[in-house]
């Protein structure tokens, strides 16, 4: 009886992880497809679609489906802290989407793998939190690998690279800022409730940005939709998958651990790279692959070093 129950639990977790991989990689590949292959050059509008889907589906999931307990905002200061996180989060997602217009997914993932470097940097600057020297030493191959990969990237684009670096730094800054701003027990929110409150704020920030920076988005999208009849459906599926990636991120962490998620995340980047190369046929070089491999190995070593020195 116990064996059958443990088998069911293992199957459930394996299914969760499979869906988590599929949604994360699916969003990444669909973003690239929309922004590079369809003439749909509106990364801010696309991010706004993602945030709108997250706002609506978060509300349905928490209030009606009870996937996570509903947590209320308890003070005005807590609201402003969440709003600050939302703006930084917007910057990271928009920057990542802009970079996909100019860079192949494989190189985008290589740069994104440097997140631990920026996290360690911001953690020290903002909280004076220090790691063991050996842990910092593991960050050397993380950065060196990206430098090597940049030199060996046939499709290198400086603006796309800077946007990707900015998005990676903003993602790391948001995670450190979240720990600082929502550190007291009374103000902590689980990731689903945080997404519930951050998403509508993000939409309010992105709407005027879209109107100013992408004023012809509706006209061009309508024109493109007549040429590519599945464009509207792709944007809708892409937006739903963006929420699904966040939901499954929460569920995988809940049913396994943060460490398991970190390990799976390292492997996910490699899987995304392989799939993107097969789909988009972007040229890769031995130097680029070697650089990315060095970065991933550095990230794995960094995670293991942090775990051992806790």
XYZ file of C-alpha atoms in Angstrom, residues 22-186:
165
model
C 7.532 22.323 -21.038
C 5.993 25.631 -19.926
C 9.315 27.371 -19.224
C 10.985 26.259 -22.442
C 7.732 26.751 -24.372
C 7.428 30.413 -23.297
C 11.056 31.055 -24.233
C 10.742 29.465 -27.682
C 7.367 31.094 -28.422
C 8.781 34.492 -27.402
C 11.627 33.971 -29.855
C 9.256 32.750 -32.576
C 6.901 35.720 -32.188
C 9.600 38.386 -31.913
C 11.891 37.106 -34.660
C 9.898 35.048 -37.165
C 6.539 36.809 -37.511
C 7.572 40.453 -37.811
C 5.903 41.011 -34.426
C 8.480 43.427 -32.963
C 6.680 44.526 -29.814
C 8.419 43.101 -26.709
C 6.773 45.596 -24.316
C 3.268 44.768 -25.576
C 4.077 41.042 -25.389
C 5.213 41.447 -21.782
C 1.972 43.326 -21.028
C -0.001 40.381 -22.467
C 1.941 38.040 -20.174
C 1.255 40.201 -17.124
C -2.448 40.528 -17.988
C -2.751 36.727 -18.197
C -0.871 36.389 -14.891
C -3.198 38.907 -13.200
C -6.420 37.202 -14.381
C -5.285 33.593 -13.936
C -3.667 34.294 -10.542
C -6.984 35.660 -9.278
C -8.895 32.629 -10.600
C -6.341 30.159 -9.189
C -6.162 31.674 -5.698
C -9.689 33.005 -5.109
C -11.711 30.305 -6.877
C -9.503 27.220 -7.253
C -7.741 27.701 -3.870
C -4.375 26.538 -5.271
C -2.670 28.727 -2.654
C -4.131 30.423 0.446
C -5.124 34.039 -0.195
C -2.877 36.560 1.593
C -3.970 40.168 2.027
C -1.760 43.260 1.822
C -1.541 44.556 5.390
C -0.169 48.067 5.021
C 0.457 50.876 2.567
C 4.226 50.427 2.967
C 3.899 46.749 2.029
C 1.964 47.755 -1.097
C 4.708 50.210 -2.141
C 7.326 47.512 -1.592
C 5.396 45.138 -3.842
C 5.018 47.923 -6.440
C 8.798 48.468 -6.388
C 9.358 44.742 -6.958
C 6.825 44.812 -9.791
C 8.663 47.612 -11.625
C 12.003 45.784 -11.329
C 10.289 42.563 -12.475
C 8.864 44.432 -15.509
C 12.337 45.611 -16.416
C 13.747 42.080 -16.279
C 10.995 40.556 -18.442
C 10.962 43.391 -21.013
C 14.762 43.319 -21.244
C 14.721 39.549 -21.748
C 12.087 39.810 -24.482
C 13.949 42.635 -26.258
C 17.146 40.556 -26.231
C 15.317 37.677 -27.944
C 14.701 39.943 -30.948
C 18.441 40.164 -31.542
C 20.029 37.080 -29.962
C 19.519 33.331 -30.469
C 17.945 31.474 -27.526
C 21.169 29.543 -26.938
C 23.202 32.707 -26.290
C 20.332 34.298 -24.345
C 20.392 31.311 -21.985
C 24.185 31.466 -21.660
C 23.993 35.090 -20.504
C 20.990 34.304 -18.263
C 23.028 31.628 -16.495
C 25.130 34.413 -14.902
C 22.214 35.234 -12.552
C 24.097 33.828 -9.483
C 26.954 36.292 -10.110
C 24.596 39.289 -10.014
C 22.665 37.828 -7.058
C 25.875 37.477 -5.030
C 26.934 41.018 -6.042
C 23.623 42.646 -5.066
C 23.373 40.588 -1.862
C 26.766 41.958 -0.775
C 26.053 45.565 -1.845
C 22.572 45.709 -0.283
C 22.848 43.491 2.792
C 26.618 43.016 3.212
C 25.937 39.288 3.078
C 29.192 37.444 2.424
C 29.751 33.928 1.140
C 32.804 31.700 1.610
C 35.735 32.598 -0.681
C 35.464 29.239 -2.439
C 31.832 30.085 -3.265
C 32.891 33.374 -4.866
C 35.643 31.451 -6.682
C 32.956 29.351 -8.391
C 31.620 32.550 -10.010
C 34.845 33.015 -11.985
C 34.011 30.274 -14.547
C 30.403 31.567 -14.655
C 31.540 34.968 -15.952
C 34.525 33.637 -17.924
C 32.266 31.172 -19.755
C 29.969 33.963 -20.976
C 32.957 36.040 -22.120
C 34.224 33.022 -24.097
C 30.724 32.297 -25.467
C 30.376 35.960 -26.540
C 33.609 35.763 -28.514
C 32.481 32.573 -30.221
C 28.878 33.641 -30.935
C 28.295 34.081 -34.714
C 25.044 36.006 -34.118
C 26.416 38.367 -31.440
C 24.519 41.665 -31.274
C 25.775 44.322 -28.832
C 22.360 45.921 -28.083
C 20.734 42.513 -27.609
C 23.636 41.457 -25.369
C 23.312 44.603 -23.206
C 19.549 44.074 -22.895
C 20.125 40.459 -21.860
C 22.739 41.459 -19.263
C 20.351 44.133 -17.964
C 17.478 41.633 -17.740
C 19.677 39.120 -15.903
C 20.874 41.772 -13.443
C 17.288 42.986 -12.869
C 16.131 39.408 -12.215
C 18.879 38.960 -9.602
C 18.184 42.412 -8.103
C 14.496 41.532 -7.756
C 15.255 38.308 -5.844
C 17.584 40.139 -3.397
C 15.179 43.101 -3.102
C 12.321 40.706 -2.370
C 14.282 39.252 0.547
C 14.991 42.753 1.893
C 11.546 44.336 1.385
C 9.400 41.383 2.441
C 11.651 39.925 5.133
C 9.402 40.344 8.190
C 7.156 37.383 8.989
C 3.998 39.486 8.817
